[in-house]
mmCIF file of N, CA and C in Angstrom:
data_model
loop_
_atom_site.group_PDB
_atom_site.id
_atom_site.type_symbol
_atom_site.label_atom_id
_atom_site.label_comp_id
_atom_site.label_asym_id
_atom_site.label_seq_id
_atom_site.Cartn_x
_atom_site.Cartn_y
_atom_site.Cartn_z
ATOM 1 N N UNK A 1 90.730 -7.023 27.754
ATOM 2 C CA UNK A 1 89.742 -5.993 27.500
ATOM 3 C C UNK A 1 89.562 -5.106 28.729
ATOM 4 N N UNK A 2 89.702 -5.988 30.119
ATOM 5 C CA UNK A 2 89.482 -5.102 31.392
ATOM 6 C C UNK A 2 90.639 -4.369 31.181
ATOM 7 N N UNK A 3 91.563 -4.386 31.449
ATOM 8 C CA UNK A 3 92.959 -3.361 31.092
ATOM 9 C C UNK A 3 92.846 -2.466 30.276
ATOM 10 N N UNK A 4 92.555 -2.908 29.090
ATOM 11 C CA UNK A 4 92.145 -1.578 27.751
ATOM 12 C C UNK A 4 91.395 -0.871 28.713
ATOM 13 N N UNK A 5 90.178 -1.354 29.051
ATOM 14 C CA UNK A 5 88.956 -0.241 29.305
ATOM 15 C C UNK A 5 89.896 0.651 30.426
ATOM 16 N N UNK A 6 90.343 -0.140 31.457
ATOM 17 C CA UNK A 6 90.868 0.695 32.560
ATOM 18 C C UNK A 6 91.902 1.393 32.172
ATOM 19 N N UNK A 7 92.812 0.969 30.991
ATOM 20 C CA UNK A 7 93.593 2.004 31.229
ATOM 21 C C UNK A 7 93.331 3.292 30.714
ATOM 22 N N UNK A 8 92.122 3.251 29.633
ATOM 23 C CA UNK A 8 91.782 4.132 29.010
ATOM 24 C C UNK A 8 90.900 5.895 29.518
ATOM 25 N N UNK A 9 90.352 4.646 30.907
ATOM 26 C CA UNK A 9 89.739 5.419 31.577
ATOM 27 C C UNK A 9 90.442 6.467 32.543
ATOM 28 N N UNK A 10 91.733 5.366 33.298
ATOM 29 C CA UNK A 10 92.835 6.712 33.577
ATOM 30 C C UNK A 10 93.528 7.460 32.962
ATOM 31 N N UNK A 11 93.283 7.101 31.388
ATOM 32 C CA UNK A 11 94.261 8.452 30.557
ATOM 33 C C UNK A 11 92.758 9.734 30.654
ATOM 34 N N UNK A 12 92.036 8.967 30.565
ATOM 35 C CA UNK A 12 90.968 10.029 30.717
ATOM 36 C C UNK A 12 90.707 10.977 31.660
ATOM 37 N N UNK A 13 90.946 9.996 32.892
ATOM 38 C CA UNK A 13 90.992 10.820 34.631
ATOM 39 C C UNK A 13 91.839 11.613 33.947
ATOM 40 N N UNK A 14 93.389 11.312 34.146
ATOM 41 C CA UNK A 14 94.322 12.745 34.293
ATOM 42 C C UNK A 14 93.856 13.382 33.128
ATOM 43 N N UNK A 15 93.566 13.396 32.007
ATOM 44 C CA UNK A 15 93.393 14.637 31.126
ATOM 45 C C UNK A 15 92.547 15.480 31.498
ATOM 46 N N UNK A 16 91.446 15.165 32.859
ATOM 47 C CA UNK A 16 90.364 16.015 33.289
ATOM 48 C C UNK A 16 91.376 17.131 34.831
ATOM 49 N N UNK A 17 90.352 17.941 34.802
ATOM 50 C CA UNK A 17 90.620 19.066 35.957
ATOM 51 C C UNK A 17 90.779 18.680 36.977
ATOM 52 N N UNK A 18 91.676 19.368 38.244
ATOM 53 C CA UNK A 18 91.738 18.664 38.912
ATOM 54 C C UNK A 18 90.633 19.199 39.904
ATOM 55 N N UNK A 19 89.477 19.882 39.552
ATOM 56 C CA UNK A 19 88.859 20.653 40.248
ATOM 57 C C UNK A 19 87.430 19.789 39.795
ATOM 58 N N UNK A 20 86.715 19.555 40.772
ATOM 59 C CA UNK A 20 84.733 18.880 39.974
ATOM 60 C C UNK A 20 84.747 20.043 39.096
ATOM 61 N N UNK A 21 84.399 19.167 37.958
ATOM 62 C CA UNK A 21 83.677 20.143 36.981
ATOM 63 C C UNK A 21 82.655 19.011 36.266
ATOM 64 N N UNK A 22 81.629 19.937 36.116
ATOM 65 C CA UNK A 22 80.430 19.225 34.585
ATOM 66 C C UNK A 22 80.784 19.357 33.819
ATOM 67 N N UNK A 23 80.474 18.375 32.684
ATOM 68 C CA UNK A 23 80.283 18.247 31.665
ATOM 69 C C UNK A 23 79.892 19.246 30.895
ATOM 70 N N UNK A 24 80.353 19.704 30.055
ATOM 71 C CA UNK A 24 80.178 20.844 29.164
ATOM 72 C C UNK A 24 79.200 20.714 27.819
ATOM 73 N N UNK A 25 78.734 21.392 27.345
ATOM 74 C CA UNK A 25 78.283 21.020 25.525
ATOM 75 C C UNK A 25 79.712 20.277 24.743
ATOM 76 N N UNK A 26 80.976 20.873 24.560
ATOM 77 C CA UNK A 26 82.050 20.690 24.222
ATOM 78 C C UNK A 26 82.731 19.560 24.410
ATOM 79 N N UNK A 27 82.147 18.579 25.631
ATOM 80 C CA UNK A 27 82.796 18.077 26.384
ATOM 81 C C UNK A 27 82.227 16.226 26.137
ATOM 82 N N UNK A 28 81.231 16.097 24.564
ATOM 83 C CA UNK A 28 80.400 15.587 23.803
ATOM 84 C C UNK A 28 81.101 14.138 23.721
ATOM 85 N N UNK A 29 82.479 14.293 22.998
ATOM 86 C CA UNK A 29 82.971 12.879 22.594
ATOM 87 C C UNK A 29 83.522 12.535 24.134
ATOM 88 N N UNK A 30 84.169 12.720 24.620
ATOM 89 C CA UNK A 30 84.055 12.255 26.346
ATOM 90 C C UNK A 30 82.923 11.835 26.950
ATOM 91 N N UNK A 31 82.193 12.294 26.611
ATOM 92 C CA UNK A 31 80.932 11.920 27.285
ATOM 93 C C UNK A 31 79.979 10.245 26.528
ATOM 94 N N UNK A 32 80.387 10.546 25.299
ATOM 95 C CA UNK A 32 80.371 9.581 24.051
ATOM 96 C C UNK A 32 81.144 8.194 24.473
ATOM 97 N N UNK A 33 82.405 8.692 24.907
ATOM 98 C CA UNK A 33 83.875 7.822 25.080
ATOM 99 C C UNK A 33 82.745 6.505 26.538
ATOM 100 N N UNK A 34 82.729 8.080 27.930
ATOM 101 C CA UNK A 34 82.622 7.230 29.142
ATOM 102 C C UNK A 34 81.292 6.473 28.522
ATOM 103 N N UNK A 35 79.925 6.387 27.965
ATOM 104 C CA UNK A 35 79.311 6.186 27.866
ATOM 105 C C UNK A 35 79.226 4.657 26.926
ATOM 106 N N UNK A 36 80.421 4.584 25.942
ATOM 107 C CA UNK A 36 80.539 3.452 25.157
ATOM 108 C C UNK A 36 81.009 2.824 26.133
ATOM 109 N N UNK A 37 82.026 3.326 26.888
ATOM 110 C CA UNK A 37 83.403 1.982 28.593
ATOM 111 C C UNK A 37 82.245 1.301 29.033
ATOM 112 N N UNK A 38 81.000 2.163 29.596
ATOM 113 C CA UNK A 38 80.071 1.788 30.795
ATOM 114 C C UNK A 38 78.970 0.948 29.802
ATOM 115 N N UNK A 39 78.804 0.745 28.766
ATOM 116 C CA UNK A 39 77.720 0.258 27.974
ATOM 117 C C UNK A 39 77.674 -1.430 28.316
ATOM 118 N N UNK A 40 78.526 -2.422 28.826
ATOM 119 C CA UNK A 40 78.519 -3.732 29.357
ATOM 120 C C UNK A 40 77.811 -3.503 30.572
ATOM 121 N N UNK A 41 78.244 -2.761 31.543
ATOM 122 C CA UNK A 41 77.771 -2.278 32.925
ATOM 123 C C UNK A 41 76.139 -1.777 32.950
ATOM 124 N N UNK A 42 75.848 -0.984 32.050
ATOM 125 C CA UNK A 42 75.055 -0.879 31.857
ATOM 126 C C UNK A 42 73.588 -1.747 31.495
ATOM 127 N N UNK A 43 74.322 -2.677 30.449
ATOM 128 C CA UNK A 43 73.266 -3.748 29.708
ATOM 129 C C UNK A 43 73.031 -4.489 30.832
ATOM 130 N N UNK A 44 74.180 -4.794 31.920
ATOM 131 C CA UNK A 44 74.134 -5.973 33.052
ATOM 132 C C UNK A 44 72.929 -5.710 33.728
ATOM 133 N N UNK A 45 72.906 -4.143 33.658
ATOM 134 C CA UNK A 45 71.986 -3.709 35.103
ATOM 135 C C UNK A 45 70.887 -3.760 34.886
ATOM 136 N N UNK A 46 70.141 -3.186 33.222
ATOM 137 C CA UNK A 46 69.044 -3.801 32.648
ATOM 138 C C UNK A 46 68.722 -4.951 32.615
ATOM 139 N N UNK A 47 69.772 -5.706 32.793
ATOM 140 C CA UNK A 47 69.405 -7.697 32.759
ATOM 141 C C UNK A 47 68.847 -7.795 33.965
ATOM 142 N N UNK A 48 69.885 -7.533 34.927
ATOM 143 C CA UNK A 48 69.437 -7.989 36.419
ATOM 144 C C UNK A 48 67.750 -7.418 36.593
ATOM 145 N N UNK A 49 67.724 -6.274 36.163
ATOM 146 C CA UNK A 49 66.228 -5.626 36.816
ATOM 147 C C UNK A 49 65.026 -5.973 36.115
ATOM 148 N N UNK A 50 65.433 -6.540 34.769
ATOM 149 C CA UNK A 50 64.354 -6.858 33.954
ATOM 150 C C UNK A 50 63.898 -8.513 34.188
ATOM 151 N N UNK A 51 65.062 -9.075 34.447
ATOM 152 C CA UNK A 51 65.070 -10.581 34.717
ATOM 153 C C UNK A 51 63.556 -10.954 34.959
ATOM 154 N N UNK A 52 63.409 -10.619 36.054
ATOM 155 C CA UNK A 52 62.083 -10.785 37.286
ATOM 156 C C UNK A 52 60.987 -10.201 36.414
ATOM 157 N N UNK A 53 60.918 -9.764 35.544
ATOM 158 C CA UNK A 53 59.725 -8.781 35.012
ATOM 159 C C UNK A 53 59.191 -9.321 33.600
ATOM 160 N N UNK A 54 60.219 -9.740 32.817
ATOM 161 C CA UNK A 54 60.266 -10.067 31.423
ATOM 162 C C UNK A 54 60.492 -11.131 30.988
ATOM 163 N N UNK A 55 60.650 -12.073 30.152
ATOM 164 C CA UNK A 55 61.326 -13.038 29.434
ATOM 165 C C UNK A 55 62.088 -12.834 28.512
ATOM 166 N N UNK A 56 62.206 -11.943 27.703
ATOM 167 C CA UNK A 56 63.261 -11.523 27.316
ATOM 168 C C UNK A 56 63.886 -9.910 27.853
ATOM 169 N N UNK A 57 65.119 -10.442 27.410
ATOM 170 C CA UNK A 57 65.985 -8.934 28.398
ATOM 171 C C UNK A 57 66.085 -8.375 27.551
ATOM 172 N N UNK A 58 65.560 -6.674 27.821
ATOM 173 C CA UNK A 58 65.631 -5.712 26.784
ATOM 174 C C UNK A 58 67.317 -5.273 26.310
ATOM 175 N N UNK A 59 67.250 -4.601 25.725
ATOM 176 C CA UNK A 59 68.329 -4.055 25.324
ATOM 177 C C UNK A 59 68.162 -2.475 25.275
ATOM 178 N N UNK A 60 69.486 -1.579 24.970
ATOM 179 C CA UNK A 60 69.380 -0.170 25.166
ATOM 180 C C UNK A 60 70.638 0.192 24.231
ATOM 181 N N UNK A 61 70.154 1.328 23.463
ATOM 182 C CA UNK A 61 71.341 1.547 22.061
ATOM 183 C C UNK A 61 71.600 3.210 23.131
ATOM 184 N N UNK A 62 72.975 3.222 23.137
ATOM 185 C CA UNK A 62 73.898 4.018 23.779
ATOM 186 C C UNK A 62 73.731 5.723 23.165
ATOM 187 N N UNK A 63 73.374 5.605 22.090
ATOM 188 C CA UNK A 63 73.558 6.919 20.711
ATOM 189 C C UNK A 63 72.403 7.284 19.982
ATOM 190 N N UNK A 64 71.487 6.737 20.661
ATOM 191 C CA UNK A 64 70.405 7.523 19.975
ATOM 192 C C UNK A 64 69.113 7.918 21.019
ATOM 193 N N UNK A 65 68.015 8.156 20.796
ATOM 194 C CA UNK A 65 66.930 9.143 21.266
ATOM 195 C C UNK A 65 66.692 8.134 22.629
ATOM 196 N N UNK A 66 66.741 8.633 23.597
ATOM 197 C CA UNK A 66 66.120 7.754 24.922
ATOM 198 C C UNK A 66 67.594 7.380 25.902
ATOM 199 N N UNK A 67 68.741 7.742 25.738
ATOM 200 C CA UNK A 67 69.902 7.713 26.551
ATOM 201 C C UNK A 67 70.186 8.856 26.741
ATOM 202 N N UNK A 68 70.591 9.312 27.806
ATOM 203 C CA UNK A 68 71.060 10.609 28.462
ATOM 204 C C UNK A 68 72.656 10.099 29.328
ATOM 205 N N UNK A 69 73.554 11.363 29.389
ATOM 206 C CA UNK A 69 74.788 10.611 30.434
ATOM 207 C C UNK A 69 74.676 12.323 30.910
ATOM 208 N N UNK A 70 75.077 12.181 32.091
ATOM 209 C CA UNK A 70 75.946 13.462 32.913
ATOM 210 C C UNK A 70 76.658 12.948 33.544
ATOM 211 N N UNK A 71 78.009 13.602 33.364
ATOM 212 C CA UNK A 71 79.628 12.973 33.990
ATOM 213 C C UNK A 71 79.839 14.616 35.002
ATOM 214 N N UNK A 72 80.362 14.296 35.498
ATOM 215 C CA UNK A 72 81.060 15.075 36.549
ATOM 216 C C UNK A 72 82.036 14.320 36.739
ATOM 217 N N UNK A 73 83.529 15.515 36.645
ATOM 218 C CA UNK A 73 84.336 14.546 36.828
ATOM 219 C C UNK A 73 85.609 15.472 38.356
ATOM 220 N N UNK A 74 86.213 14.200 39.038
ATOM 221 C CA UNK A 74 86.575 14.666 39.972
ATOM 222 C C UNK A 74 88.530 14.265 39.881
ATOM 223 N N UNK A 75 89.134 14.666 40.683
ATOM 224 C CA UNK A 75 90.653 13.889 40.572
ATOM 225 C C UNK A 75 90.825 12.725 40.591
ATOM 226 N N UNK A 76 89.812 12.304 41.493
ATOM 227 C CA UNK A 76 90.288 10.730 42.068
ATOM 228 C C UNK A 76 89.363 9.920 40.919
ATOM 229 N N UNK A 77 88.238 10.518 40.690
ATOM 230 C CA UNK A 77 86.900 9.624 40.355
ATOM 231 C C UNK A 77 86.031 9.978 39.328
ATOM 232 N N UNK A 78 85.401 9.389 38.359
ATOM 233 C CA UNK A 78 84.580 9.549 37.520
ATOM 234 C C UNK A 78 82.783 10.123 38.571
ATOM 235 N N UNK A 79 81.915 10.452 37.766
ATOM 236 C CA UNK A 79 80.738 10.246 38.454
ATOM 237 C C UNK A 79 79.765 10.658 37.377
ATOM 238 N N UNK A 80 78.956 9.269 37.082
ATOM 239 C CA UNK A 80 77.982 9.030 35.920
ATOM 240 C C UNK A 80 76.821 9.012 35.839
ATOM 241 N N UNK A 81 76.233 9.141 35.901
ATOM 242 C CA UNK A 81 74.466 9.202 35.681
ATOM 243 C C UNK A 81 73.816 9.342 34.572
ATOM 244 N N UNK A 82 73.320 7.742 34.616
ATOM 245 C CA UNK A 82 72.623 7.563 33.380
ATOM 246 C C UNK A 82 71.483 7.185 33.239
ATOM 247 N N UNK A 83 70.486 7.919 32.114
ATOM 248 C CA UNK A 83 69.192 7.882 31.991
ATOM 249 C C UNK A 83 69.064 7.136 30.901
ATOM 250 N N UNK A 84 67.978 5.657 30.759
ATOM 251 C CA UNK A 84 67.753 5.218 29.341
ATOM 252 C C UNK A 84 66.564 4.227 29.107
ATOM 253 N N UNK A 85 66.104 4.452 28.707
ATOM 254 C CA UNK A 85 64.703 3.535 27.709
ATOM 255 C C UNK A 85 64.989 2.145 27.143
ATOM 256 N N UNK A 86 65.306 1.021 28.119
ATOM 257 C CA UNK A 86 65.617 0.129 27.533
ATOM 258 C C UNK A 86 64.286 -0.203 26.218
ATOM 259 N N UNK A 87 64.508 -1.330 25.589
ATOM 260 C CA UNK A 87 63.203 -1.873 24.387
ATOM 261 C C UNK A 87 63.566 -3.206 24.158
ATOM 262 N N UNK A 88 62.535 -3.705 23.601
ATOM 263 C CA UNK A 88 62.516 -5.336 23.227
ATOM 264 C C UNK A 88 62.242 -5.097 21.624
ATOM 265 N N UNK A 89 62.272 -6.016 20.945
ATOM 266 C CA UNK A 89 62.198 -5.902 19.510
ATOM 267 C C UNK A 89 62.261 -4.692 18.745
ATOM 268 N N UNK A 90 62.084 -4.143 18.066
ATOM 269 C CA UNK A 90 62.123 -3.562 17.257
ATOM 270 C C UNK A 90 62.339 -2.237 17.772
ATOM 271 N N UNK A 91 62.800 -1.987 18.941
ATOM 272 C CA UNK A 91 62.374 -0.189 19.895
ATOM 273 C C UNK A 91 61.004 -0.265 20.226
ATOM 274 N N UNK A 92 60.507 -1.062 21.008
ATOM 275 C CA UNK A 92 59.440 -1.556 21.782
ATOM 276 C C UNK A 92 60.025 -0.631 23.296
ATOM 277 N N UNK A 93 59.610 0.675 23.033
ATOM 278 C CA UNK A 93 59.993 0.603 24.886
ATOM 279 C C UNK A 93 59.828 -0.044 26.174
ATOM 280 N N UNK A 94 59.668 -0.525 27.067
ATOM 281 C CA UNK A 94 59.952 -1.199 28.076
ATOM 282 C C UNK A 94 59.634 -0.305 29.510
ATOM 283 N N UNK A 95 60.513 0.807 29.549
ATOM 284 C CA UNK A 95 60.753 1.130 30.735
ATOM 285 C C UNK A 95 61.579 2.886 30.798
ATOM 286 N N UNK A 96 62.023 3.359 32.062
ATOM 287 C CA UNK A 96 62.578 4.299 31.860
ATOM 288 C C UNK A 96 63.106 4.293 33.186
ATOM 289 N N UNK A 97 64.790 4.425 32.993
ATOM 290 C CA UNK A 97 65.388 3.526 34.173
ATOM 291 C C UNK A 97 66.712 4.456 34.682
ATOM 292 N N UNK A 98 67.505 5.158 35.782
ATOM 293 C CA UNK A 98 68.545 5.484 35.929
ATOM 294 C C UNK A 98 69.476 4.708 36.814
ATOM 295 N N UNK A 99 70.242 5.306 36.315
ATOM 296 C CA UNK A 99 71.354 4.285 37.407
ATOM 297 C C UNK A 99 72.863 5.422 37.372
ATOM 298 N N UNK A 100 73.968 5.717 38.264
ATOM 299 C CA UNK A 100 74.830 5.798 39.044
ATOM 300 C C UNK A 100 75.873 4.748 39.373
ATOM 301 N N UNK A 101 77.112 5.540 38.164
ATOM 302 C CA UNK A 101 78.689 4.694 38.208
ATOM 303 C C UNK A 101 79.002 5.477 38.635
ATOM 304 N N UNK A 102 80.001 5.242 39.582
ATOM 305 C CA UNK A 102 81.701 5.748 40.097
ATOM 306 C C UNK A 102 82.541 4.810 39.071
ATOM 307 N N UNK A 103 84.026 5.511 38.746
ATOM 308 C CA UNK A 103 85.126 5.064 37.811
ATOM 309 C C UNK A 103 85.813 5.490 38.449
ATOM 310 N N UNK A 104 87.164 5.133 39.186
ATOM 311 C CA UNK A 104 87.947 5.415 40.064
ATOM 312 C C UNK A 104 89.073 5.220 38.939
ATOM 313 N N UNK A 105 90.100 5.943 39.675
ATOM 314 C CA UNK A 105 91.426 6.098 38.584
ATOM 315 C C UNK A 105 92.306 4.797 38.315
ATOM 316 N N UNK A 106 92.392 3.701 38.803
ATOM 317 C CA UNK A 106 92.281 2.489 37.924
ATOM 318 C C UNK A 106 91.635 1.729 37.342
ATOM 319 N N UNK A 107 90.432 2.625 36.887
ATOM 320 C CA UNK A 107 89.656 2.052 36.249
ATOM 321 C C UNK A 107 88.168 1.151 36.493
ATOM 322 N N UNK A 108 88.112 0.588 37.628
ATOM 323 C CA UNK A 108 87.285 0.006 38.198
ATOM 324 C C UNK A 108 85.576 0.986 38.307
ATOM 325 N N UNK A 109 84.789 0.277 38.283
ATOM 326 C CA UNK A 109 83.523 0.677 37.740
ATOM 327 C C UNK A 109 82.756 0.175 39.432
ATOM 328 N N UNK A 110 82.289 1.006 39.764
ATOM 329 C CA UNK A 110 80.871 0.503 40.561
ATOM 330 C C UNK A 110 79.637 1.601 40.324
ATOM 331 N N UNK A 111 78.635 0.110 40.502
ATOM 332 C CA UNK A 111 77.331 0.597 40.144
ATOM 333 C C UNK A 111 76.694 1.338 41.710
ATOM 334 N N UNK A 112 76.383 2.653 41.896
ATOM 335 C CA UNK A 112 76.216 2.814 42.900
ATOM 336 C C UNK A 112 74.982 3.260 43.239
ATOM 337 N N UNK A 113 73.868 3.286 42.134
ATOM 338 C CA UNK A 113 72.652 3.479 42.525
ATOM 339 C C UNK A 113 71.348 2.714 40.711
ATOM 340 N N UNK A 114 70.590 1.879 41.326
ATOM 341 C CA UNK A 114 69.804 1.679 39.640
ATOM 342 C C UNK A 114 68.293 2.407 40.255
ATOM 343 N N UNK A 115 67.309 2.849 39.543
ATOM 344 C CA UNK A 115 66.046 3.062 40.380
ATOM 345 C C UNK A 115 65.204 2.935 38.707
ATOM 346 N N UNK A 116 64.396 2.212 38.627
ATOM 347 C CA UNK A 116 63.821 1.851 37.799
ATOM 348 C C UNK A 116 62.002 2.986 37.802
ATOM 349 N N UNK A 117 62.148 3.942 36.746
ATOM 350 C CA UNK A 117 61.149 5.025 37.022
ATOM 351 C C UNK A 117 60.038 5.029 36.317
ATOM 352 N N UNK A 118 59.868 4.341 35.243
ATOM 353 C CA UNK A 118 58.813 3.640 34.745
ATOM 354 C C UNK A 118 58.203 3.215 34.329
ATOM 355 N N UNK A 119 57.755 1.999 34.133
ATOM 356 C CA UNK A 119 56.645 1.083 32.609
ATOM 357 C C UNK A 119 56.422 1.760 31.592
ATOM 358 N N UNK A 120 56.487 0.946 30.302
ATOM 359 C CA UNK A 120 55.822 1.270 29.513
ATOM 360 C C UNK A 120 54.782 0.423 28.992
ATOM 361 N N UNK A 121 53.755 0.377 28.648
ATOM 362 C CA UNK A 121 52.793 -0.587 28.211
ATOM 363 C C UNK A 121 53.177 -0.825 27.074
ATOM 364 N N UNK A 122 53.616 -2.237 27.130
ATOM 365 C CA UNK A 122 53.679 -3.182 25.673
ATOM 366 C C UNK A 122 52.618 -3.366 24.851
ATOM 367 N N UNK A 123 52.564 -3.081 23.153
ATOM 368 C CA UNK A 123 51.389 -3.425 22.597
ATOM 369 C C UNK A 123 51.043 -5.361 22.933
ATOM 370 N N UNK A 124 50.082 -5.658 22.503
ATOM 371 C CA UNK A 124 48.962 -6.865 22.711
ATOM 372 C C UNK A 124 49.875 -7.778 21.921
ATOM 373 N N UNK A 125 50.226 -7.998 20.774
ATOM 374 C CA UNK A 125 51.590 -8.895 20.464
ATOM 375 C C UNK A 125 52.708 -9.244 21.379
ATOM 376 N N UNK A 126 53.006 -8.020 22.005
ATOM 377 C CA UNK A 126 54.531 -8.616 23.138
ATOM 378 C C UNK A 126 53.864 -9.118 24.187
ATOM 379 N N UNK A 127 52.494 -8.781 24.618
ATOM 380 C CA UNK A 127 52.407 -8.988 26.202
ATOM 381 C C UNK A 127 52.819 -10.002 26.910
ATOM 382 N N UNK A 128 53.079 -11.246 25.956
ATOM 383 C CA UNK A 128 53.315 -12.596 26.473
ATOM 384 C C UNK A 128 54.685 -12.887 26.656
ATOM 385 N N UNK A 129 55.489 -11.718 26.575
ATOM 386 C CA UNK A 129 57.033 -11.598 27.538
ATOM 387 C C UNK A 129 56.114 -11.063 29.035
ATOM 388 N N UNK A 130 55.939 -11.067 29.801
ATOM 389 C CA UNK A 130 55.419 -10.240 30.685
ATOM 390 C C UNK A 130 55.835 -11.503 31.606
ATOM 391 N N UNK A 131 55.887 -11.576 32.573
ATOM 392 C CA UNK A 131 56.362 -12.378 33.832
ATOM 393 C C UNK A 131 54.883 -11.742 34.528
ATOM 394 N N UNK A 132 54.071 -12.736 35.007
ATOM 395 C CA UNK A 132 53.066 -12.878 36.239
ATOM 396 C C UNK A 132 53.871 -13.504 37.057
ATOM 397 N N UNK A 133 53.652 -12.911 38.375
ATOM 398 C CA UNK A 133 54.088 -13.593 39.731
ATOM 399 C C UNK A 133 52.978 -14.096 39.949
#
């Protein structure tokens, strides 16, 4: 599966410019594409940050209202930034969280920035996921 993803991601590098460019309106199912590769990477980073906070680890749906991606893409390197609303049950929001991939042209993924921006108050049914320190 690591191979698929990577190699997929360097057919992707070379089909891009060799010049930085953004992401376009046009430029939708690519953006769709990097955004499904990074969606493991992603869930990880919500685990790790929620761990400490929650009892259960939220989750985050890639394709609908509350995910954002901006790609910039370079010769050597991908560059990702992603905005998203993790939730617990039912689309219970949680939080509102970004984080920063690099994708280098074999494929390899690093997470290079998470910053967690901010709470959401759980109704009176969930509160008892809540982690007290």
């Amino acid at each position: 599966m690591k191979r698929f993803i990577g190699l997929l991601l360097t057919v992707i590098i070379f089909l891009m410019t060799i010049q930085p460019v953004f992401a376009k309106q046009n430029d939708e199912p690519l953006k769709r594409l990097v955004l499904t590769l990074l969606a493991p990477k992603i869930q990880e980073q919500i685990n790790q940050y929620y761990k400490n906070k929650l009892t259960v680890s939220p989750t985050f749906t890639p394709f609908l209202e509350g995910t954002a991606v901006d790609v910039k893409y370079h010769s050597s390197h991908i560059d990702v930034q992603v905005k998203t609303i993790p939730y617990v049950g039912s689309h219970l929001d949680v939080g509102l969280d970004s984080m920063r991939f690099s994708i280098d042209n074999s494929g390899s993924i690093v997470v290079l920035e998470y910053k967690h921006i901010m709470d959401y108050e759980l109704p009176p049914n969930w509160q008892e996921i809540i982690k007290t320190h």
